[in-house]
XYZ file of C-alpha atoms in Angstrom:
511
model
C 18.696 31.317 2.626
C 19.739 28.967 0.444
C 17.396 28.481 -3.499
C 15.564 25.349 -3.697
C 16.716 24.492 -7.013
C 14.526 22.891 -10.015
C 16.364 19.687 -10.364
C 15.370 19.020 -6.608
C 11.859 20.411 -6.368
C 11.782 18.147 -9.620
C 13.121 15.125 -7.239
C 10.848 15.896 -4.864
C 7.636 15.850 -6.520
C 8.864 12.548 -8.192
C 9.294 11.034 -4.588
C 5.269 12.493 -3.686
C 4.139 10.512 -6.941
C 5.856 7.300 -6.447
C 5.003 7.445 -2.624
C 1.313 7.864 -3.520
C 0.831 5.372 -5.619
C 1.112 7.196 -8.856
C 3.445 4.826 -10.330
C 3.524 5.537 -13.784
C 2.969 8.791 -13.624
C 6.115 8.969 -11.486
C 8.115 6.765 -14.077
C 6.697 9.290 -17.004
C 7.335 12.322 -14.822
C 10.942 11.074 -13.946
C 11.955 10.314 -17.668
C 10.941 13.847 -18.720
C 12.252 15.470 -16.161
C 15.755 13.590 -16.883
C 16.695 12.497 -13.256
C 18.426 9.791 -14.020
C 20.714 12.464 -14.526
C 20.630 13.942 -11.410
C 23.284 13.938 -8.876
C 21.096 14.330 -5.711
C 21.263 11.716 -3.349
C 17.686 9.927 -3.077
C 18.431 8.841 0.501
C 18.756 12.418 1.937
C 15.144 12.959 0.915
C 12.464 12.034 3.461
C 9.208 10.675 2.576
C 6.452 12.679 2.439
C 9.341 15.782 1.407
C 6.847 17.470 -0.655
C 4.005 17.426 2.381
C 6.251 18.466 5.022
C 7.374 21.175 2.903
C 3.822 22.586 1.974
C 2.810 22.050 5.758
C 5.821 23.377 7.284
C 5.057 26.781 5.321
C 1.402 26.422 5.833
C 2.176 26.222 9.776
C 5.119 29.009 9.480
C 2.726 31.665 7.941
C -0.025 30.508 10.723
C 2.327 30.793 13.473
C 3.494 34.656 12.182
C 0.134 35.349 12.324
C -0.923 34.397 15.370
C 2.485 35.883 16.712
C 1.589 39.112 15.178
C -1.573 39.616 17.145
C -1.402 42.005 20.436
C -3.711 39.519 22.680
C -2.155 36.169 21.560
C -2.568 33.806 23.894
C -0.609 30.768 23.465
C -2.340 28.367 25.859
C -5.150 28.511 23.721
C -6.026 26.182 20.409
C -4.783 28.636 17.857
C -6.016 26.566 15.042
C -8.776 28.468 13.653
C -7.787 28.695 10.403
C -8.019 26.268 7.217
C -5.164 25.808 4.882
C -7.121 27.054 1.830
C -7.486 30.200 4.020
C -3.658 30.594 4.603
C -3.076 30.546 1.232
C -5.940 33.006 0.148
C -6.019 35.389 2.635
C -3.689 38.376 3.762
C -1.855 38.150 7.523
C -4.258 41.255 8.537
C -7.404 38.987 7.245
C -6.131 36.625 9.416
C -5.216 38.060 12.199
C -9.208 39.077 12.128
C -10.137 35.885 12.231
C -8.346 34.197 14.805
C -9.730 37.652 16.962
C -13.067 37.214 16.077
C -12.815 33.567 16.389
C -10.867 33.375 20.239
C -13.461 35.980 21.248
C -16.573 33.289 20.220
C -14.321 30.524 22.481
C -13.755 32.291 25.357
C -17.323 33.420 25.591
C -18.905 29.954 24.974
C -16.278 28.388 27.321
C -17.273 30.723 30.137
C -21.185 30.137 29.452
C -20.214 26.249 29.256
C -18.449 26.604 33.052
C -21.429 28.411 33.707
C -23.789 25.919 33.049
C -21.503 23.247 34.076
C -21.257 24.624 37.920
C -25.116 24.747 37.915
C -25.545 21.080 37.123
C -22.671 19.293 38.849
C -23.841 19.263 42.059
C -27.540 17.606 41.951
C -25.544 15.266 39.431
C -22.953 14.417 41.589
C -25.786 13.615 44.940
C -27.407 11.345 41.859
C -24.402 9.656 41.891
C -23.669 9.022 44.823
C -27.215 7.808 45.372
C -26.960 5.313 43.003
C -23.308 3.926 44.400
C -23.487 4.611 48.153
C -20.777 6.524 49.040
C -18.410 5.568 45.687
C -20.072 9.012 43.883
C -16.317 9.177 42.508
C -16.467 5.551 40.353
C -15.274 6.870 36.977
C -17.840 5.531 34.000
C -16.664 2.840 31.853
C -15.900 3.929 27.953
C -19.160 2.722 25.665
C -17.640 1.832 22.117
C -20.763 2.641 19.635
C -17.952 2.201 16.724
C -17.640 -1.108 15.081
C -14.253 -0.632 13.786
C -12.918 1.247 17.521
C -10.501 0.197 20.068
C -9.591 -2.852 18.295
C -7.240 -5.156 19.755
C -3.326 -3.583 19.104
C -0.571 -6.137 18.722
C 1.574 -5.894 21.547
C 5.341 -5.076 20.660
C 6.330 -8.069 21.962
C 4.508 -9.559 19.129
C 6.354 -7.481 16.556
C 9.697 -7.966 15.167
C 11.607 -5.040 13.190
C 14.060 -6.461 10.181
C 16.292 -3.222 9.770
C 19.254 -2.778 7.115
C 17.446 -1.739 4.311
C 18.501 2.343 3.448
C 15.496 3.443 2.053
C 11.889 2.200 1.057
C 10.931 -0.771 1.172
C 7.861 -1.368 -1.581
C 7.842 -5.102 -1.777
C 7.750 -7.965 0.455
C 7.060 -11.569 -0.248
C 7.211 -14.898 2.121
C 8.625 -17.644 0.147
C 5.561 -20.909 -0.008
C 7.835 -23.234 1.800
C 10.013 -22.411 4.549
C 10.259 -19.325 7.173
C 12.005 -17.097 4.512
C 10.787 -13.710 3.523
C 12.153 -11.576 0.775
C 11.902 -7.946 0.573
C 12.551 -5.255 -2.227
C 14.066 -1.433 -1.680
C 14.108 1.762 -3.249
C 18.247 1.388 -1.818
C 18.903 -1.024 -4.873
C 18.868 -4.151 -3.211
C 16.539 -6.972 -2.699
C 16.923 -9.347 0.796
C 16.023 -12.433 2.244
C 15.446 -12.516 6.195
C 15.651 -16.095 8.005
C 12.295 -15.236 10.467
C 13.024 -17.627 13.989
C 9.735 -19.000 15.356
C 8.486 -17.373 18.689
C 7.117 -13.875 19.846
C 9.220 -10.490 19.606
C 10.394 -10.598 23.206
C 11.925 -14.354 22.787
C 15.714 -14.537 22.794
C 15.412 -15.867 18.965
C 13.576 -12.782 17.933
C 16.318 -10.303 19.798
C 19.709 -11.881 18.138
C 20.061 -10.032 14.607
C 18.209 -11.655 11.800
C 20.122 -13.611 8.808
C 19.809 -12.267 6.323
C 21.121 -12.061 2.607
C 21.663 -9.212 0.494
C 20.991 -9.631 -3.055
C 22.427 -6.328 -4.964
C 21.296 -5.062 -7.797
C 23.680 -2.591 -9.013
C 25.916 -3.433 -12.135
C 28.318 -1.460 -14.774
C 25.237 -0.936 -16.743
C 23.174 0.793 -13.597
C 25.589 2.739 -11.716
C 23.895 5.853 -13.078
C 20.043 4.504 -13.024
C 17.402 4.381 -10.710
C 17.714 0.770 -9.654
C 14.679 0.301 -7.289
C 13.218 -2.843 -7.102
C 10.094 -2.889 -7.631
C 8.757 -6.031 -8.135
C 9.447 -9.837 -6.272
C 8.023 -13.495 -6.921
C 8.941 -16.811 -5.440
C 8.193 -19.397 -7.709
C 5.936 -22.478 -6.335
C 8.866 -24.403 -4.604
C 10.113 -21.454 -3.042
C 13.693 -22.600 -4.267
C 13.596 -19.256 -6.787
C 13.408 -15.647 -6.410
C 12.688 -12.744 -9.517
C 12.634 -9.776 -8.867
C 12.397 -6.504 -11.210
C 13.824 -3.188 -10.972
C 14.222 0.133 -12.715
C 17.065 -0.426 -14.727
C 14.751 -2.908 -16.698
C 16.306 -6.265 -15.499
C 14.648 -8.816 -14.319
C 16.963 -11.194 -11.758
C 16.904 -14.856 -10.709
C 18.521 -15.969 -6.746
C 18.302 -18.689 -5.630
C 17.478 -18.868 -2.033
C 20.401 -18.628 -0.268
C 21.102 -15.370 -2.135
C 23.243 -16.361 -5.174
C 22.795 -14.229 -8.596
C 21.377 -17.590 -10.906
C 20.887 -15.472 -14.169
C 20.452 -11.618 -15.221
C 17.496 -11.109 -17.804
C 18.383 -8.027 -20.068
C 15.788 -7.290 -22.490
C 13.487 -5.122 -21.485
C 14.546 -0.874 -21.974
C 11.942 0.341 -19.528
C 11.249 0.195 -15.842
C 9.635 -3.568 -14.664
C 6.670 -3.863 -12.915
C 5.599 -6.990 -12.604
C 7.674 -10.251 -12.611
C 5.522 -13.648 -12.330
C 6.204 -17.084 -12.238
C 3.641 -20.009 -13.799
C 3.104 -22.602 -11.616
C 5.504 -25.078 -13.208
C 8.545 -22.481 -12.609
C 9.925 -23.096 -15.859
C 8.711 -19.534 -17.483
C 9.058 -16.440 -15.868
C 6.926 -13.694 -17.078
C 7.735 -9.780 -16.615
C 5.852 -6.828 -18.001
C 7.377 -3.430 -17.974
C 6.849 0.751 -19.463
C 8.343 -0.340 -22.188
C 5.605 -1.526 -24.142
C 7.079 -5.149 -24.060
C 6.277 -8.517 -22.057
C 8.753 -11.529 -22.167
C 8.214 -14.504 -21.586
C 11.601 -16.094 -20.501
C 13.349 -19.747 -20.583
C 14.164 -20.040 -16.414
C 17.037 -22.635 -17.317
C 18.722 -21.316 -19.878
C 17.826 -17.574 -18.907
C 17.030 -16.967 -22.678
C 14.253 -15.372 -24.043
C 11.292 -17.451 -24.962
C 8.790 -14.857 -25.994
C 8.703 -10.999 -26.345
C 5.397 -9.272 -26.935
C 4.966 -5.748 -28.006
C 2.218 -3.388 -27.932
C 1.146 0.302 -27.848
C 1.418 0.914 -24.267
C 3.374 0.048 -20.916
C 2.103 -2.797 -18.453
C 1.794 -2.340 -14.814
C 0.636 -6.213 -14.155
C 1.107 -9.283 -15.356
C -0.534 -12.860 -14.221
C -0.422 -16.484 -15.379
C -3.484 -18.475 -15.935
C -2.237 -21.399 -16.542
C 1.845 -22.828 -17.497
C 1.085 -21.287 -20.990
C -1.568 -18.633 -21.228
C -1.088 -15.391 -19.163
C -3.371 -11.807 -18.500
C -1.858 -8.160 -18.907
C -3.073 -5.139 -17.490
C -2.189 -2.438 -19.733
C -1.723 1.469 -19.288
C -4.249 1.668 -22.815
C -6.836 0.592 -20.294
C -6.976 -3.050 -21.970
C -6.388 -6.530 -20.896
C -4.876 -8.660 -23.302
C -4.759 -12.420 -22.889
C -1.810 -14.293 -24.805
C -0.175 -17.424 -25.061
C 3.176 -18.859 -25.390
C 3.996 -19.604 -29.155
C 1.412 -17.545 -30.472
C 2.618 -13.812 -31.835
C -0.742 -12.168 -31.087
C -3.461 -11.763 -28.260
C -5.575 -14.452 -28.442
C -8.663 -12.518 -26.406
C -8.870 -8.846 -25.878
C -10.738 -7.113 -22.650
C -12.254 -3.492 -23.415
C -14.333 -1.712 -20.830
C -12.173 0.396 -18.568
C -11.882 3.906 -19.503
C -8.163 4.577 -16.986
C -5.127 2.592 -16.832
C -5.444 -0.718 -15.388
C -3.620 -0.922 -12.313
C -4.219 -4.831 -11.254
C -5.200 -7.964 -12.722
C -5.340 -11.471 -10.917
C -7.081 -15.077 -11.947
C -8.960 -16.729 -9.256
C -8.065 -19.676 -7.421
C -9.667 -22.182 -10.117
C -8.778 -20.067 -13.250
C -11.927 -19.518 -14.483
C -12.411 -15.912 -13.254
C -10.290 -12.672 -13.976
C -10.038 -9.749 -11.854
C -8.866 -6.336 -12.563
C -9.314 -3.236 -11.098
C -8.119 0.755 -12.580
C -7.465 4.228 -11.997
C -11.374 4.327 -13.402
C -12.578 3.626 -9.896
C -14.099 0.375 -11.149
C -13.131 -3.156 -10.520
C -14.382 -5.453 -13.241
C -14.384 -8.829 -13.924
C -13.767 -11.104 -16.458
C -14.658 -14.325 -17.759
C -12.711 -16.579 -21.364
C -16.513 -17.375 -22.697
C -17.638 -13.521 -22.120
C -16.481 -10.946 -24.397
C -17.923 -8.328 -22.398
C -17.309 -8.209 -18.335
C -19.289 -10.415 -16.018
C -19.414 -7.473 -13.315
C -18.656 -4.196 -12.972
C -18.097 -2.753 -9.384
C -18.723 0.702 -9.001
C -18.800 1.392 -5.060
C -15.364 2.770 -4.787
C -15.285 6.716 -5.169
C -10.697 7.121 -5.876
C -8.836 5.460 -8.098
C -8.078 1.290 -7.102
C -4.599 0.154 -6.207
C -5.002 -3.731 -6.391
C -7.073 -6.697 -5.632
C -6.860 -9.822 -3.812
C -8.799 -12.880 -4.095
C -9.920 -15.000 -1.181
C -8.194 -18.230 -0.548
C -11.315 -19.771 -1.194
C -13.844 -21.974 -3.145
C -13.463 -24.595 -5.875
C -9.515 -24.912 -6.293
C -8.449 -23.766 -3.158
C -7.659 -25.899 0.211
C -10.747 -24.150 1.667
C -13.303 -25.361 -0.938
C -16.259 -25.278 1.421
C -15.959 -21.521 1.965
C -17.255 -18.973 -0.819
C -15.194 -17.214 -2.939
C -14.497 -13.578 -2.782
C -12.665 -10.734 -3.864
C -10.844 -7.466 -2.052
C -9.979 -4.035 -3.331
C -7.955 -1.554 -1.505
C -8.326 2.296 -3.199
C -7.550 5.376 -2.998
C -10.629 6.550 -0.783
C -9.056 5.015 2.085
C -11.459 1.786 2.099
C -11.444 -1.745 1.322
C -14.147 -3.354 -0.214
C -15.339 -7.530 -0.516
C -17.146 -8.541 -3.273
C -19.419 -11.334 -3.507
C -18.461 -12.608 -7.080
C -21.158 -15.437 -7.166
C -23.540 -13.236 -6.676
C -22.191 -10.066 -8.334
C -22.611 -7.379 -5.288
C -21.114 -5.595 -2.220
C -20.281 -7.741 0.714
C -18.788 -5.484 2.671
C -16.858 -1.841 3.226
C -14.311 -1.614 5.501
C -14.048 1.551 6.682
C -10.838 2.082 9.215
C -8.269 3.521 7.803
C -7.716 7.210 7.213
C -6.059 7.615 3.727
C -4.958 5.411 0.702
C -5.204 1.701 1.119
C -1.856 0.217 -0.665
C -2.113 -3.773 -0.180
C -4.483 -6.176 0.883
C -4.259 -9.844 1.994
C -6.013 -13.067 2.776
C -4.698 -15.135 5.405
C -4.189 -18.612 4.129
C -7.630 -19.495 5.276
C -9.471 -16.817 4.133
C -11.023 -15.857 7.488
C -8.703 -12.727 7.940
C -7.706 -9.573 5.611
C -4.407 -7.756 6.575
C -4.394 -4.095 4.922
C -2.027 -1.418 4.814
C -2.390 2.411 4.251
C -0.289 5.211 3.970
C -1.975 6.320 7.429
C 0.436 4.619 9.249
C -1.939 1.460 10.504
C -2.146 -1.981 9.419
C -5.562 -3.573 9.993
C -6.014 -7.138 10.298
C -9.875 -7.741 9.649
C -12.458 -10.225 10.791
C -13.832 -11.524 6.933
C -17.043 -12.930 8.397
C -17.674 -9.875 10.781
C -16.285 -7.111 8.732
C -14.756 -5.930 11.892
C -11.222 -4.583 12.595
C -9.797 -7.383 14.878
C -5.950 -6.659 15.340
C -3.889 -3.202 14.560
C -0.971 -1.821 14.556
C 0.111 1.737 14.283
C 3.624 2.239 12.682
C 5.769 5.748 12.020
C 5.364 5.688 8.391
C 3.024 4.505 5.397
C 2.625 0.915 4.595
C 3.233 -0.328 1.508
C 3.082 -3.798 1.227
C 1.251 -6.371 3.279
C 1.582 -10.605 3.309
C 0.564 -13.597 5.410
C 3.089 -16.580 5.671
C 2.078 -20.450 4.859
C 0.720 -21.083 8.193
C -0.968 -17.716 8.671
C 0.587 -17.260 12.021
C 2.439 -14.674 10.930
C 2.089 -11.199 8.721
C 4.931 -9.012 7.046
C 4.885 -5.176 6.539
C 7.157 -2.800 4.801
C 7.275 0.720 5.128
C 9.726 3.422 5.596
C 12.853 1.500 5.473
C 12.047 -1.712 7.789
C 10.358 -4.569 7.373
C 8.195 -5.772 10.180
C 6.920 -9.085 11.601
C 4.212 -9.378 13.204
C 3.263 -13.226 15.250
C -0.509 -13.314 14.527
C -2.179 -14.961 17.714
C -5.766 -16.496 18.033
């Protein structure tokens, strides 16, 4: 057999931490580890390696010792083992217990078709009493479940954007315009011309255009070069994105390279432009945030501190937020060297940070399990959410409330964690709204539609959820063959991206 060697056990346990959401652990893991280095090639590792791996021996040692036993009988549910048990236990212990345990089924089964033959005939005459002679009429499923059978999106409704060769972590739709950009672990960012009209139309069968905007260089061919990170400025005429090998890129939008920002020496996470589009602001492991000159492609403004930044957000065309792995927010402003307001109160790294619609609030949300936020005349937080019981990937404000096109409609905030729920926040009034509880494992990315009255979310379950706000109540689904990373509503809201695996889908969002 051939030796699973340390450089790609190494590989593969990187993979498991960036697919889970561990981000800069995986960065931190990666650099010590030295695979940029490595010859292996990423794309002949399948996500979830490191699960499959650990299941496949998990199910390998059950099978052997169900195989092992003298009375097997395969047409029963063999399963009567836990993991923790495989690992603990000897194959004779085991065998014992599947015995023991097939012994206890068969003998409640018979008792069961005991008592079931004694019943089913008065039953049955009940029945047919009821119905006349229709005693046959099969009973009509009762959902009790506020979050079951909700309605799945046909696949006519769903269009897959394929060409990407491995995953896809970002996608963004541009503010004007049917263009929608997407960012891959394969090196290369691209922008898909969407058609109007469902998934079964003869627009959404002809192969999409699209452009592919490559990021490898001379300086990269040996570096990680995801991309990791994608904005459209306001206009939609401009694309950033961010990648490992610490650049941050301007396209325009049909796809041309416009300028190549090279100052950062550390993996970017977070590229953002201010509203006026002529800053673009990046934050990245390497302790730095700049603060560059979009025309000239020159750098405006570096600023350094003690620790790497996983977000970054404007507040206005001067002043900007940054979520820091030192579990501080620091607010700064062009032209001025240091902070000019500090946020302490988490005790993790910050994961997310976003101003709401009118500027006047701040939003983060950590590895802590807390959301917080944040206000310019507080020193201290204004609220600190607590309901959430796993770390927090991101939030999401509503589309909503003073500053917004939907002023007459309150203001509130989502979270999406690790403990597989999403939670809205009433802000005003500093408590839960709601817990939305149907997905299965970690919640990646949450969105509002552009009118607040729908959340998309996706989870590395394999489902994205598209939720009634006002009901709190799963209203459209959509089961896919691999986690979700990203999730994002278009301008009109008739339409919702998902990446995951290697595709992007579409999906035409119908009242």
């Amino acid at each position: 057999m051939a030796s699973l060697t340390s450089d790609l056990l190494n590989f593969i346990v990187f993979r498991y931490l960036q697919e889970s959401g561990f981000i800069h652990a995986a960065f931190s893991f990666g650099y010590e580890a030295g695979l940029n280095r490595s010859t292996i090639d990423d794309h002949l590792v399948p996500i979830n390696a490191l699960i499959k791996i650990v299941q496949k021996g998990l199910q390998y040692l059950e099978l052997e010792t169900n195989l092992s036993i003298d009375d097997t009988d395969m047409d029963e549910d063999f399963r009567f083992v836990e993991p923790f048990d495989l690992i603990t236990k000897s194959v004779s212990e085991l065998q014992q217990m599947i015995k023991e345990e097939k012994a206890k089924v068969r003998k409640d089964k018979a008792n069961a078709d005991n008592e079931l033959d004694h019943e089913r005939e008065p039953a049955r005459d009940s029945e047919k009493e009821k119905n006349g002679n229709d005693g046959d009429l099969e009973p009509m499923d009762i959902c009790t479940d506020s979050t079951s059978l909700p309605c799945e999106i046909s696949s006519c409704d769903v269009r897959a954007l394929e060409g990407h060769t491995s995953e896809v972590f970002v996608c963004a739709w541009s503010p004007e315009g049917s263009l929608l950009a997407s960012g891959s672990g394969d090196s290369t960012a691209r922008i898909w011309t969407i058609g109007d009209g469902s998934g079964n139309s003869t627009m959404q069968r002809m192969p999409p255009n699209v452009m592919v905007l490559n990021h490898l260089d001379s300086r990269a061919t040996e570096e990680n070069n995801d991309v990791t990170t994608l904005d459209w400025n306001r206009k939609g005429t401009l694309l950033a994105t961010g990648s490992y090998d610490g650049q941050a890129r301007i396209w325009t939008r049909a796809g041309s390279l416009l300028q190549t920002l090279n100052k950062h020496e550390g993996t970017i996470f977070s590229v953002k432009w201010n509203k006026k589009g002529d800053y673009l602001l990046s934050g990245s492991t390497d302790r730095t945030a700049v603060v560059w000159n979009v025309k000239s492609g020159e750098l405006k403004q570096q600023f350094s501190f003690n620790s790497g930044f996983l977000d970054v957000d404007w507040l206005d065309n001067n002043s900007f937020a940054i979520g820091s792995t030192d579990n501080k927010i620091y607010i700064c402003k062009v032209g001025v060297n240091q902070p000019v307001k500090r946020f302490s109160g988490h005790k993790n790294a910050i994961n997310a940070i976003k101003w709401d619609p009118s500027g006047s609030l701040l939003a983060s949300c950590s590895e802590d399990t807390t959301v917080k936020i944040w206000s310019m005349k507080r020193d201290v937080c204004l609220h600190n959410f607590r309901e959430h019981s796993k770390e927090i990937n991101t939030v999401k404000w509503s589309p909503t409330g003073a500053g917004t096109s939907n002023p007459n409609k309150k203001l509130l905030l989502a979270s999406a964690s690790f403990d597989s729920t999403v939670k809205l926040w009433d802000v005003e009034r500093g408590r839960l709204l709601h817990s939305l509880n149907g997905h299965r494992e970690v919640v990646y990315s949450v969105a509002f539609s552009p009118n607040g009255d729908y959340l998309a979310s996706g989870s590395l379950d394999k489902c994205m959820n598209i939720w009634s706000v006002k009901e709190a109540k799963i209203v459209k689904t959509y089961h896919s063959d691999g986690g979700i990373f990203n999730v994002c509503w278009n301008k009109e809201g008739n339409k919702v991206a998902a990446c995951f695996s290697n595709k992007v889908f579409v999906f035409d969002i119908r009242s």
